[in-house]
Short mmCIF file of C-alpha atoms and ligand atoms in Angstrom, two decimals:
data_model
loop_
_atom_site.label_atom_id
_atom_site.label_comp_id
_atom_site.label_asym_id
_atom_site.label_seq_id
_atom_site.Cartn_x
_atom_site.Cartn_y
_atom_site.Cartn_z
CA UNK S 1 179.05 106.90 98.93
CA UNK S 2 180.57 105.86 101.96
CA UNK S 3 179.39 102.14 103.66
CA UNK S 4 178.57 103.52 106.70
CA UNK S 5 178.39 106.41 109.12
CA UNK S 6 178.64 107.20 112.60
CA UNK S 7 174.97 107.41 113.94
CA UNK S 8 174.37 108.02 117.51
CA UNK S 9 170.40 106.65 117.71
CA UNK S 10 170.56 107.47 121.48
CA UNK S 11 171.96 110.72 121.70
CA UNK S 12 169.27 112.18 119.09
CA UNK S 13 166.25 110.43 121.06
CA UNK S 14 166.31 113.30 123.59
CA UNK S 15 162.40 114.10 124.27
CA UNK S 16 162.42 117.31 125.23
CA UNK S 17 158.60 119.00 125.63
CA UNK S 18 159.95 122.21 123.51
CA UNK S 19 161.11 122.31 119.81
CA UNK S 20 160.54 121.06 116.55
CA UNK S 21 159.64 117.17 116.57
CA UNK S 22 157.79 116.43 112.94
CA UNK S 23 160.57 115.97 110.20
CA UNK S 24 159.43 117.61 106.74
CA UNK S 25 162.53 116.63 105.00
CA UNK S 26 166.54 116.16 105.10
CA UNK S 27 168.92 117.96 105.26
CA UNK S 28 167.88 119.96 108.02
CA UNK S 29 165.98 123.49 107.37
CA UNK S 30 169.18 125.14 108.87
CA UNK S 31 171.88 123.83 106.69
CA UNK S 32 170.42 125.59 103.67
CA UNK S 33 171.34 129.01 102.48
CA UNK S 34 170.90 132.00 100.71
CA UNK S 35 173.23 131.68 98.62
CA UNK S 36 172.03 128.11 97.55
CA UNK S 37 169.43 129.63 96.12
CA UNK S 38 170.54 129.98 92.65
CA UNK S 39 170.56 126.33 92.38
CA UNK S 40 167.05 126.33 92.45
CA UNK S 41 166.73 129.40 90.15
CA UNK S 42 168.84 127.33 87.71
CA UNK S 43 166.64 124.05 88.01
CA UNK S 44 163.70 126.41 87.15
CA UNK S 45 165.62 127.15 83.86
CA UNK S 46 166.20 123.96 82.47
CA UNK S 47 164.28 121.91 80.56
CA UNK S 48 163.70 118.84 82.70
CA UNK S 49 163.50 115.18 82.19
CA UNK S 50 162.38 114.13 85.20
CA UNK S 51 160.20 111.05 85.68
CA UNK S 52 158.66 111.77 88.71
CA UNK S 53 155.13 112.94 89.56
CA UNK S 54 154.94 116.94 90.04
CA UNK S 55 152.34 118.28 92.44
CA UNK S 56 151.78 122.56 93.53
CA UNK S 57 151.71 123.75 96.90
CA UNK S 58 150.62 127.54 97.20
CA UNK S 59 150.17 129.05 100.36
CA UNK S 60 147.65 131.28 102.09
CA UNK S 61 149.04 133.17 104.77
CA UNK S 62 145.47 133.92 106.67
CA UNK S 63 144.15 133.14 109.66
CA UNK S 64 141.04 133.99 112.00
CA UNK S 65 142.91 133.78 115.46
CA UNK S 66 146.94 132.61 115.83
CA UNK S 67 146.65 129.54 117.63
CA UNK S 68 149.17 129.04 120.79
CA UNK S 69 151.16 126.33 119.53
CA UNK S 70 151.15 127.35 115.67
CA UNK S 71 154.21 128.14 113.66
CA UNK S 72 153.16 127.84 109.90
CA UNK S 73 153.54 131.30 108.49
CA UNK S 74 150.14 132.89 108.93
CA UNK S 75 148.37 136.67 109.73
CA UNK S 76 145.45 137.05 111.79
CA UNK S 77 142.75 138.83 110.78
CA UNK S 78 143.84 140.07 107.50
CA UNK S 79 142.25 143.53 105.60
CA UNK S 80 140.43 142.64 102.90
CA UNK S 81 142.52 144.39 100.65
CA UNK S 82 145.77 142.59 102.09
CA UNK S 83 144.17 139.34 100.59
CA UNK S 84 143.65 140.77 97.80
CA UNK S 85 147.19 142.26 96.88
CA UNK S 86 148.31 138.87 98.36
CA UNK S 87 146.27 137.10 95.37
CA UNK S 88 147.61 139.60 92.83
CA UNK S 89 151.23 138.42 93.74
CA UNK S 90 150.80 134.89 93.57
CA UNK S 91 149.05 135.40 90.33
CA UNK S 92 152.25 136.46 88.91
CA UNK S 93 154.25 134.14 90.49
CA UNK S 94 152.26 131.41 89.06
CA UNK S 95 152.37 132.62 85.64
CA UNK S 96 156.41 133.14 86.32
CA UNK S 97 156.81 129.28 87.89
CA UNK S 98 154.39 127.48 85.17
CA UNK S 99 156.75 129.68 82.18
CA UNK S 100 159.92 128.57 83.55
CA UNK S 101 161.43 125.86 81.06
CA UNK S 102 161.21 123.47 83.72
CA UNK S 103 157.66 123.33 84.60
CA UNK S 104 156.06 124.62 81.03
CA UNK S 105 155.98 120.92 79.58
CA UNK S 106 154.90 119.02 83.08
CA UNK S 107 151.70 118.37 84.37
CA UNK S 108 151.04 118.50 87.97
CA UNK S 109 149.70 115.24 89.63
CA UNK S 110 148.52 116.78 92.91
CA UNK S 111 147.69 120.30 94.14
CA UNK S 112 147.98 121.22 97.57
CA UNK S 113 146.55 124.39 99.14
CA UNK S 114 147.47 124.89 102.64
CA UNK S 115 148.59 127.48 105.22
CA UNK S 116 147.24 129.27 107.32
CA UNK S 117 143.70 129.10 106.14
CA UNK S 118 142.86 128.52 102.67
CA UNK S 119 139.20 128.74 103.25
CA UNK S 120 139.22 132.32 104.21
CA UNK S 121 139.28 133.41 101.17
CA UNK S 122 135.66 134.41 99.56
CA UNK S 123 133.57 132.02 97.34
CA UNK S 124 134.92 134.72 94.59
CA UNK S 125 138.87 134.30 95.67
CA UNK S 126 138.77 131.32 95.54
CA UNK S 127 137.40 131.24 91.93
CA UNK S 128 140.07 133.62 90.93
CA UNK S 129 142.73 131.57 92.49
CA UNK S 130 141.95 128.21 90.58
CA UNK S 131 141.50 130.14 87.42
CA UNK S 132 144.92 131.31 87.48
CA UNK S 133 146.24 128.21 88.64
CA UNK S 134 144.47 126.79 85.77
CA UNK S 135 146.05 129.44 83.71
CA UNK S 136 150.02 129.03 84.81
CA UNK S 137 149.70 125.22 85.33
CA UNK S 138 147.74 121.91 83.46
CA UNK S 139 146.66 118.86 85.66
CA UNK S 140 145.91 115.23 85.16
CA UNK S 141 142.07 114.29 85.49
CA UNK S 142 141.16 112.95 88.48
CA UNK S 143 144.22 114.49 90.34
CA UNK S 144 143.80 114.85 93.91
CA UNK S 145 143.68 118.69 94.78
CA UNK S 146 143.29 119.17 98.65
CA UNK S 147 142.28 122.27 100.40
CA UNK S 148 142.77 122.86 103.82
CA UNK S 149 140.00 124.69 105.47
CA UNK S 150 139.00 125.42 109.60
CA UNK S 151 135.93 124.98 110.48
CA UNK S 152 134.17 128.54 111.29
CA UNK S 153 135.18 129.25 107.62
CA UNK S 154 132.96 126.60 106.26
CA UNK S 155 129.59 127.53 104.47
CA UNK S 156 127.58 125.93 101.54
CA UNK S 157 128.81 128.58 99.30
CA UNK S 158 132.05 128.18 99.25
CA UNK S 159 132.45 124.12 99.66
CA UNK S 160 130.07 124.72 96.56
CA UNK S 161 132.54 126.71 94.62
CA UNK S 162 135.45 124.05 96.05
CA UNK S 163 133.90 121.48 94.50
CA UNK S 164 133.24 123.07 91.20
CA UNK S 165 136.65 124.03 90.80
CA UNK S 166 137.68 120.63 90.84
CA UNK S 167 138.68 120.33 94.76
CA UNK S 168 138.76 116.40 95.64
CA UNK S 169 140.27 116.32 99.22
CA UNK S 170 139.12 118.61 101.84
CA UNK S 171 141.19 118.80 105.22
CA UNK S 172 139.32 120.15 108.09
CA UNK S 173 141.14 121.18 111.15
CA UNK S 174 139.59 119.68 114.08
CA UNK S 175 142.42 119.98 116.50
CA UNK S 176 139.87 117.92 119.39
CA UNK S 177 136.40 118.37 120.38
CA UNK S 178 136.42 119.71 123.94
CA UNK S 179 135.06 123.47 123.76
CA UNK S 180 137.27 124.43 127.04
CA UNK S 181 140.88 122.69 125.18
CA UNK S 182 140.07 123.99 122.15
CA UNK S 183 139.65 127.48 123.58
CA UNK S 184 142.99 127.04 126.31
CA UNK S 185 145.02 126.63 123.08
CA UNK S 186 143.70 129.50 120.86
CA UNK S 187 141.44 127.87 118.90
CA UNK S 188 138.74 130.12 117.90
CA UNK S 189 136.51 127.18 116.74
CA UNK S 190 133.81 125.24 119.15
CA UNK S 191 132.54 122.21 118.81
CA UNK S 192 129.19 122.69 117.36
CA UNK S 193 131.02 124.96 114.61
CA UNK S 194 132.99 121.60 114.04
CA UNK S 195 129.62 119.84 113.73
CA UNK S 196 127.88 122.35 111.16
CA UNK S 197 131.50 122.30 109.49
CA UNK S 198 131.06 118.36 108.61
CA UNK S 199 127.43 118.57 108.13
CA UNK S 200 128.18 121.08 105.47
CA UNK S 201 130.88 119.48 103.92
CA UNK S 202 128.87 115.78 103.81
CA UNK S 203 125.96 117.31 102.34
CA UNK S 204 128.49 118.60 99.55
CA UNK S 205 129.78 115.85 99.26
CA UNK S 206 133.98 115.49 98.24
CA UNK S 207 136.25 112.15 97.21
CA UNK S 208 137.97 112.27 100.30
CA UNK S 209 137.08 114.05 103.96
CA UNK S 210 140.42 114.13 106.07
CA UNK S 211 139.56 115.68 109.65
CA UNK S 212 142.74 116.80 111.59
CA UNK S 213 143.23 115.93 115.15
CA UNK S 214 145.95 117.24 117.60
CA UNK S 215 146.85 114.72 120.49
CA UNK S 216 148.66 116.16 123.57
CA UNK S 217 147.00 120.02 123.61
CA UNK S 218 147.16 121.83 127.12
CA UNK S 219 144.27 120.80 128.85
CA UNK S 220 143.83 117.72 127.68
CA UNK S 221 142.85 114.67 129.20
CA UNK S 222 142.26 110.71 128.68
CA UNK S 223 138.48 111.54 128.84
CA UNK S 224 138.86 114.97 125.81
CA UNK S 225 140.78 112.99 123.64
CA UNK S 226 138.70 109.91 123.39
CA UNK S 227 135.66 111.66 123.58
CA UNK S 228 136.59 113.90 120.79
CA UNK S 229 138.03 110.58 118.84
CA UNK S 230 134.87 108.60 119.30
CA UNK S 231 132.35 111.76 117.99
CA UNK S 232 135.34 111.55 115.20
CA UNK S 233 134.55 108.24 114.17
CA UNK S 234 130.29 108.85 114.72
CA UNK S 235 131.23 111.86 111.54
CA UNK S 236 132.42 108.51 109.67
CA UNK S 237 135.33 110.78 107.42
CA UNK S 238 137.79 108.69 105.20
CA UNK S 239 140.42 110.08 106.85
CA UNK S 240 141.63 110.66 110.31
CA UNK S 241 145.09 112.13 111.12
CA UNK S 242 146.68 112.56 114.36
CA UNK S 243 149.66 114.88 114.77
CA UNK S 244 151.53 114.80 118.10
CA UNK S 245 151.69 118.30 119.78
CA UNK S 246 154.89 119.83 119.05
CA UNK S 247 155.65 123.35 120.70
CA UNK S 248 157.87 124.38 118.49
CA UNK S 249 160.24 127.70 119.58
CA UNK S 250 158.94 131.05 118.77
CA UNK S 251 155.22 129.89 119.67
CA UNK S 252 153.46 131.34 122.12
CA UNK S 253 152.93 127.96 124.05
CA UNK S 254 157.13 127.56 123.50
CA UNK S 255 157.10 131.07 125.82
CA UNK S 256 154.80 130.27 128.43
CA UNK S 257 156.02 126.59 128.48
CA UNK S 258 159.40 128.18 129.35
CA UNK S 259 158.51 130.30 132.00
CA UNK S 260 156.31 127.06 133.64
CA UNK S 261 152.93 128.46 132.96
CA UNK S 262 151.25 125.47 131.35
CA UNK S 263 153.70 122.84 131.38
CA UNK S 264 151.64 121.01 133.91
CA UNK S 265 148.72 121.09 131.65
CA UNK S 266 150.53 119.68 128.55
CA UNK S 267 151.00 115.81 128.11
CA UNK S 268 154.15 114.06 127.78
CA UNK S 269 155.42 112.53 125.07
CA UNK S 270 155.18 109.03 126.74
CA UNK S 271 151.38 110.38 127.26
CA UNK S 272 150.99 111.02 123.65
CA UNK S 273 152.39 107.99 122.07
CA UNK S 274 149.74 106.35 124.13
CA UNK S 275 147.04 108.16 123.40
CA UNK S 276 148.10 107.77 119.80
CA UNK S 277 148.32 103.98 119.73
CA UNK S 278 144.57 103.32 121.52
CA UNK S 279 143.30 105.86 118.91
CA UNK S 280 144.86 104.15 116.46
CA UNK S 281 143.44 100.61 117.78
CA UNK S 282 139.92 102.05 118.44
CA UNK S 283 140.26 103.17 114.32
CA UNK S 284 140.88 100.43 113.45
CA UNK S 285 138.19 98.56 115.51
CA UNK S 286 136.16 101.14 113.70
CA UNK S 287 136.92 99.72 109.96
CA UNK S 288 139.87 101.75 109.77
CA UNK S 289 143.76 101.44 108.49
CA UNK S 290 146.71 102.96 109.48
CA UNK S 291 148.23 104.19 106.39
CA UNK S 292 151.05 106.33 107.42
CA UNK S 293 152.66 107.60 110.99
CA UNK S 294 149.35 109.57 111.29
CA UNK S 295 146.74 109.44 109.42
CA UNK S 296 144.20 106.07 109.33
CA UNK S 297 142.45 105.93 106.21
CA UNK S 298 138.72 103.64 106.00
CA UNK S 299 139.89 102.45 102.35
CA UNK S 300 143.58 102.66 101.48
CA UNK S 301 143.43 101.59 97.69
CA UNK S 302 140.61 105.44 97.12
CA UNK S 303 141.73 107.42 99.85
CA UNK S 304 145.25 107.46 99.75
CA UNK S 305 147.31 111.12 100.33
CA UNK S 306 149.01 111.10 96.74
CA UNK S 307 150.58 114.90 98.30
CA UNK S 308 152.41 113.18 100.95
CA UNK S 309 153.23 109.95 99.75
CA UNK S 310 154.70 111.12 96.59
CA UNK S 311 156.93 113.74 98.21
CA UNK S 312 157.88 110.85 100.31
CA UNK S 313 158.87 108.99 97.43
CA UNK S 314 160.68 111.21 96.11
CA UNK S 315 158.10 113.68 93.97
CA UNK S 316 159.13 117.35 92.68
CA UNK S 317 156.73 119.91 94.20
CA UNK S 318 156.88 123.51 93.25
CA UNK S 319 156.34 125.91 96.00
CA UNK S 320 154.18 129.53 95.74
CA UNK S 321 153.29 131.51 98.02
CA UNK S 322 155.57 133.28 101.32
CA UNK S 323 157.27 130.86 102.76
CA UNK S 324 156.16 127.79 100.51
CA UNK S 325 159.02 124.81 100.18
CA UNK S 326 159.69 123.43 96.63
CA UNK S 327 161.70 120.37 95.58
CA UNK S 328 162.82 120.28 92.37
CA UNK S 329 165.59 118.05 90.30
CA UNK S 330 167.62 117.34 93.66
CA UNK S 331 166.87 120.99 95.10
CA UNK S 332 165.22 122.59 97.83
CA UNK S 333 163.71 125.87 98.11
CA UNK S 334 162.18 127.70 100.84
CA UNK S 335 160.34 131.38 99.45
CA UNK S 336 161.04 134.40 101.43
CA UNK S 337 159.38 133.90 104.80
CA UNK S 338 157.63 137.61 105.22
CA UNK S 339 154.53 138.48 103.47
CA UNK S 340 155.51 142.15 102.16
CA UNK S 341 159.17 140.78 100.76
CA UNK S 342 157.45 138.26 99.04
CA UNK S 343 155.15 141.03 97.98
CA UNK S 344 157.39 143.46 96.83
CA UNK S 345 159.68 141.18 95.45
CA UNK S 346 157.22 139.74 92.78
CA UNK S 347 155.86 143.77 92.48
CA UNK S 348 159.58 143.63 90.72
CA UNK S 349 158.52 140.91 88.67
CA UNK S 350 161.38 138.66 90.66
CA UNK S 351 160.87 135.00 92.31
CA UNK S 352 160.56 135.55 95.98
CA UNK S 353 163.27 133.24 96.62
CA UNK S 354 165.10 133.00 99.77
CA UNK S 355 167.13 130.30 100.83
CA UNK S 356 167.67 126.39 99.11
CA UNK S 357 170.29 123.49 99.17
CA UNK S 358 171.33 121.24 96.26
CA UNK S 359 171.46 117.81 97.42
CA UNK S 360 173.99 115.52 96.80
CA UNK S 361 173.15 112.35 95.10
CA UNK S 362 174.08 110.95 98.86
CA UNK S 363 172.01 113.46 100.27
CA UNK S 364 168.83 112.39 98.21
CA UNK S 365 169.19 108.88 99.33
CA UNK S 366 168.97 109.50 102.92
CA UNK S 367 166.32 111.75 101.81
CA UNK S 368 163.92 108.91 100.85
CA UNK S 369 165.02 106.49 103.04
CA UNK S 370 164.04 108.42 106.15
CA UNK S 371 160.43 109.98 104.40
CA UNK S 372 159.66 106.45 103.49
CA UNK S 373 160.21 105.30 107.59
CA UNK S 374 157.03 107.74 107.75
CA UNK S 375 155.12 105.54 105.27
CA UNK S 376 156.23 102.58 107.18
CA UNK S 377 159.28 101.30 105.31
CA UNK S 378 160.57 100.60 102.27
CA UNK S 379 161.08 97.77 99.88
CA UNK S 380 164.89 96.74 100.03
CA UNK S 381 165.08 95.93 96.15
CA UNK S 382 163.70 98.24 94.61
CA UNK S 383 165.67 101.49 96.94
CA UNK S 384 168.82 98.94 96.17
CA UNK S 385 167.71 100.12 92.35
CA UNK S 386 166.40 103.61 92.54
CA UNK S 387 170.32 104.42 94.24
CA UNK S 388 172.43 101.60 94.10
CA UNK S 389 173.06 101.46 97.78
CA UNK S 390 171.72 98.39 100.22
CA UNK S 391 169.72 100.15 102.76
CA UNK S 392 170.83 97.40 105.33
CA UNK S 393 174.34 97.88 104.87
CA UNK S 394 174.44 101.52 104.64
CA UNK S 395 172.05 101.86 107.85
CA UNK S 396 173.38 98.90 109.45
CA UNK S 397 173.80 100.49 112.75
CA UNK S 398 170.79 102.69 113.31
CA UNK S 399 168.90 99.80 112.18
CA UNK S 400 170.47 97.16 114.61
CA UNK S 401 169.75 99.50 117.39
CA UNK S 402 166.01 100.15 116.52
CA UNK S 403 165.49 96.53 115.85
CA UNK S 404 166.90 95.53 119.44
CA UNK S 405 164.30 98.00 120.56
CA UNK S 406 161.07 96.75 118.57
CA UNK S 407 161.08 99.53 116.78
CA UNK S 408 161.37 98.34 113.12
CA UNK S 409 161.73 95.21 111.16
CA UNK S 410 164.78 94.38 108.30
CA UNK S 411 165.23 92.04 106.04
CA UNK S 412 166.35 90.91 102.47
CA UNK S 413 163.01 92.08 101.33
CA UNK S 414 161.78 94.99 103.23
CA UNK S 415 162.52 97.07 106.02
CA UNK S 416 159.46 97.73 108.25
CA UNK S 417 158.50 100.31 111.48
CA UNK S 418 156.87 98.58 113.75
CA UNK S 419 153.85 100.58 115.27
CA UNK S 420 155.85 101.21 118.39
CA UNK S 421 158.09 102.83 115.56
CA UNK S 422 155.56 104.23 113.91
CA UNK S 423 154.74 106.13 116.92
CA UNK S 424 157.96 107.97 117.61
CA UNK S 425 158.93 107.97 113.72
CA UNK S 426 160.24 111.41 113.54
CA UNK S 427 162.33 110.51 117.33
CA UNK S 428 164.05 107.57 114.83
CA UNK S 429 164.81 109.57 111.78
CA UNK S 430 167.72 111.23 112.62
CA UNK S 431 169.58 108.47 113.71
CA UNK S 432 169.94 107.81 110.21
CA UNK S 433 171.35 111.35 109.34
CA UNK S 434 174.55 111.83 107.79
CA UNK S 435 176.78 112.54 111.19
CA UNK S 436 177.08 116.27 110.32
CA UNK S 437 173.58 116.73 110.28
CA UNK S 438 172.38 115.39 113.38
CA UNK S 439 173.75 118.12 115.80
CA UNK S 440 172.58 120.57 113.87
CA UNK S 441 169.04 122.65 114.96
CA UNK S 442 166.62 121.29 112.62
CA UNK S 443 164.86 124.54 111.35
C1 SAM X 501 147.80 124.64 108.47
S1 SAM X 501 146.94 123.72 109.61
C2 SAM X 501 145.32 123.30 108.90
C3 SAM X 501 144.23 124.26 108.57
C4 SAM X 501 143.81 125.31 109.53
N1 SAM X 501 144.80 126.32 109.58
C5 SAM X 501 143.52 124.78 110.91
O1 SAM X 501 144.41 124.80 111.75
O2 SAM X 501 142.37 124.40 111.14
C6 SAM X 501 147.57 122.10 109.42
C7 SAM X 501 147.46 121.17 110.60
O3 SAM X 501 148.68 121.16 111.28
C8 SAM X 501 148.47 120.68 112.58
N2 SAM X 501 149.33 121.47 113.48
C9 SAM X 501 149.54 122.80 113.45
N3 SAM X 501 150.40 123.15 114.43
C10 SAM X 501 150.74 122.01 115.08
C11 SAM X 501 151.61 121.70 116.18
N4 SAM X 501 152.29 122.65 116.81
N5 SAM X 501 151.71 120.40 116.58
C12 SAM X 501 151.01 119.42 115.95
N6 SAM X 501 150.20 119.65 114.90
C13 SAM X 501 150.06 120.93 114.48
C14 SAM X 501 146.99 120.84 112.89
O4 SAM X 501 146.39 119.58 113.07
C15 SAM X 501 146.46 121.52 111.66
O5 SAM X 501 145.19 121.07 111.31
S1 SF4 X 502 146.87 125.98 113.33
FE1 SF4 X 502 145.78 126.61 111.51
S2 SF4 X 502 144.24 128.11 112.25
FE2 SF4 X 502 145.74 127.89 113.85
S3 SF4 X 502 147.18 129.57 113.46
FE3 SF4 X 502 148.01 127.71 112.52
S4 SF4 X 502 147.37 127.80 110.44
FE4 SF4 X 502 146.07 129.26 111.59
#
């Protein structure tokens, strides 16, 4: 492991308004490679004696509408038999992942389903779904499963069937509350839907209600935002996240962005981070704390985000679905990225797999370090245990530079992001990249 490296913290701080600005993981998605990929078929294969949490993420590729600014693998509109041969395939892939000798003895911790829209499936999908993740995989009691659902697709019968199938977080898109913002960026949602949503979803009652909000859309203003953030707070969820806007390439906002038609319209990031740190104040004026980079939580000891922070600590997750992410014993996965590959490659009775990379031991550290920033630091001892490096010797310089600018906080004990860190976390992060990863295009 080498003492230290040559991080440049101001020449990968440049803001511009296109590209990918929230960091997932490390190394970057475009360092890894198809012909990694065995690695990952080879962790599946042996036994494993890990002794960290495992959690499932399976995605569903389905949307209503394709909003402007969205890049998460998703089809508008589906046929109702496209869902359907969709299910059939992640059936078997499910009973392939939870036979492999690596996952057959593990119980997952967390369950995440996410995509697109989860909730699009039927009351009667969605059945079949848990029952064959029930099948493939066995779960702690009490573990949190989350389910990610936009708001037109909300109904009594299906947060019914949620609930019964042993759903304990539900994440509700919100994006902001402002029927003409919401409709500039492709949402096909409106505000009252987003009220008969949370009405719904209260009178069903769940462990934990996490509404997503979006700051920095086109169109808005200081008057949408904290109008939409103060009706948030009136809905009293236990969990309010924030994303900045990223526009990341390929989107249709990235397109008309480029040729000037909306760039006007869209806030800066100096705009954002503002918005973001009154909203953050006026949560926590509201009973709220900040738990993470972006989400504020009204009690952090119930409604924690075991999903995130245990991946940020360092948690296997197994990936199913097209283009779901798994880490597992050191490696990452990424499934194939198209719908009818993945299809046809589990109508084979093969894993859909696509590209991974096998981190180093080296790698893994940095890989912690910088999730953790997101969680707002990390405990000096016990990283100085878990990897036998000192985090304030081996990130001496990024650290010196962040700490001349407020930014974060290190000492023997801990090493802390301020909330004017907090706020441009994923701007930080790869200053603390291994040199040749922080030229490189991050996905
Ligand atoms: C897969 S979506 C959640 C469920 C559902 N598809 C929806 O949008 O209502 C996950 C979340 O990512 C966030 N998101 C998506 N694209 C984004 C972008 N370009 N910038 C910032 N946040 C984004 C949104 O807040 C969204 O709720
Ligand atoms: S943001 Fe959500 S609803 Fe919009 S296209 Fe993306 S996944 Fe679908």
């Amino acid at each position: 492991v080498a003492a230290t490296r040559t991080n440049s913290p101001l020449e990968v701080m440049a803001e511009p308004l296109e590209g990918s600005y929230f960091v997932s993981t490390y190394p970057p998605f475009s360092t890894w490679s198809g012909s990694a990929r065995e690695c990952y078929r080879a962790a599946l294969a042996n036994e494993s004696t890990a002794d960290v949490p495992l959690g499932l993420y399976a995605h569903i590729p389905f949307c209503d509408l394709r909003c402007r600014y969205c890049y998460y693998l998703s089809q508008a509109n589906p046929a109702a038999d496209s869902v359907e041969s969709y299910l059939d395939c992640l059936e078997v892939e499910m009973a392939l992942l939870g036979a492999s000798p690596a996952l057959r003895h593990r119980e997952l911790s967390f369950i995440y389903f996410g995509g697109g829209t989860p909730s699009m499936l039927l009351p009667d999908q969605i059945e079949r779904l848990m029952a064959f993740v029930r099948r493939s995989f066995t779960w702690a009691e009490g573990a949190e499963v989350t389910f990610e659902c936009a708001p037109r697709t909300v109904g009594v019968d299906r947060l019914a069937v949620l609930r019964q199938c042993g759903v304990t977080r539900l994440s509700l898109g919100v994006q902001q509350l402002d029927d003409e913002v919401l409709s500039r960026n492709g949402r096909v949602h409106t505000v009252s839907d987003v009220e008969k949503a949370v009405e719904c979803i209260q009178s069903v009652g769940f462990d934990v209600v996490n509404l997503d909000l979006i700051v920095g859309l086109v169109g808005e203003t200081e008057d949408t935002f904290f109008r939409s953030l103060g009706r948030v707070i009136e809905m009293d969820p236990q969990s309010v996240t924030l994303y900045q806007l990223e526009i990341p390439f390929n989107t249709p906002l990235a397109r008309a962005v480029r040729s000037r038609r909306d760039s006007l319209a869209i806030p800066s990031w100096e705009t954002k981070r503002r918005r973001l740190d009154a909203a953050f104040r006026r949560l926590e004026g509201a009973g709220y704390f900040v738990r993470s980079a972006y989400a504020a939580v009204r009690n952090p000891s119930q409604h924690g985000f075991v999903y995130q922070d245990s991946q940020y600590r360092g948690a296997d997750l197994v990936g199913a679905g097209a283009s779901a992410f798994s880490y597992l014993s050191g490696v990452h996965h990424q499934n194939l990225a198209s719908v009818r590959d993945y299809s046809t490659c589990l109508g084979r009775g093969d894993l859909p797999l696509y590209r991974a990379h096998a981190l180093s031991a080296d790698e893994q550290m940095v890989r912690q370090f910088v999730l953790q920033l997101k969680l707002g630091g990390c405990r000096t001892g016990a990283f100085r245990r878990s990897f036998d490096v000192d985090p304030l010797e081996r990130f001496a310089q990024p650290l010196s530079h962040f700490e001349g600018l407020g930014w974060v906080e290190a000492d023997a004990d801990a090493v802390r992001v301020t909330r004017e860190g907090l706020l441009r976390v994923d701007r930080m992060i790869p200053a603390f990249y291994n040199a040749e990863h922080q030229t490189v295009r991050y996905s």
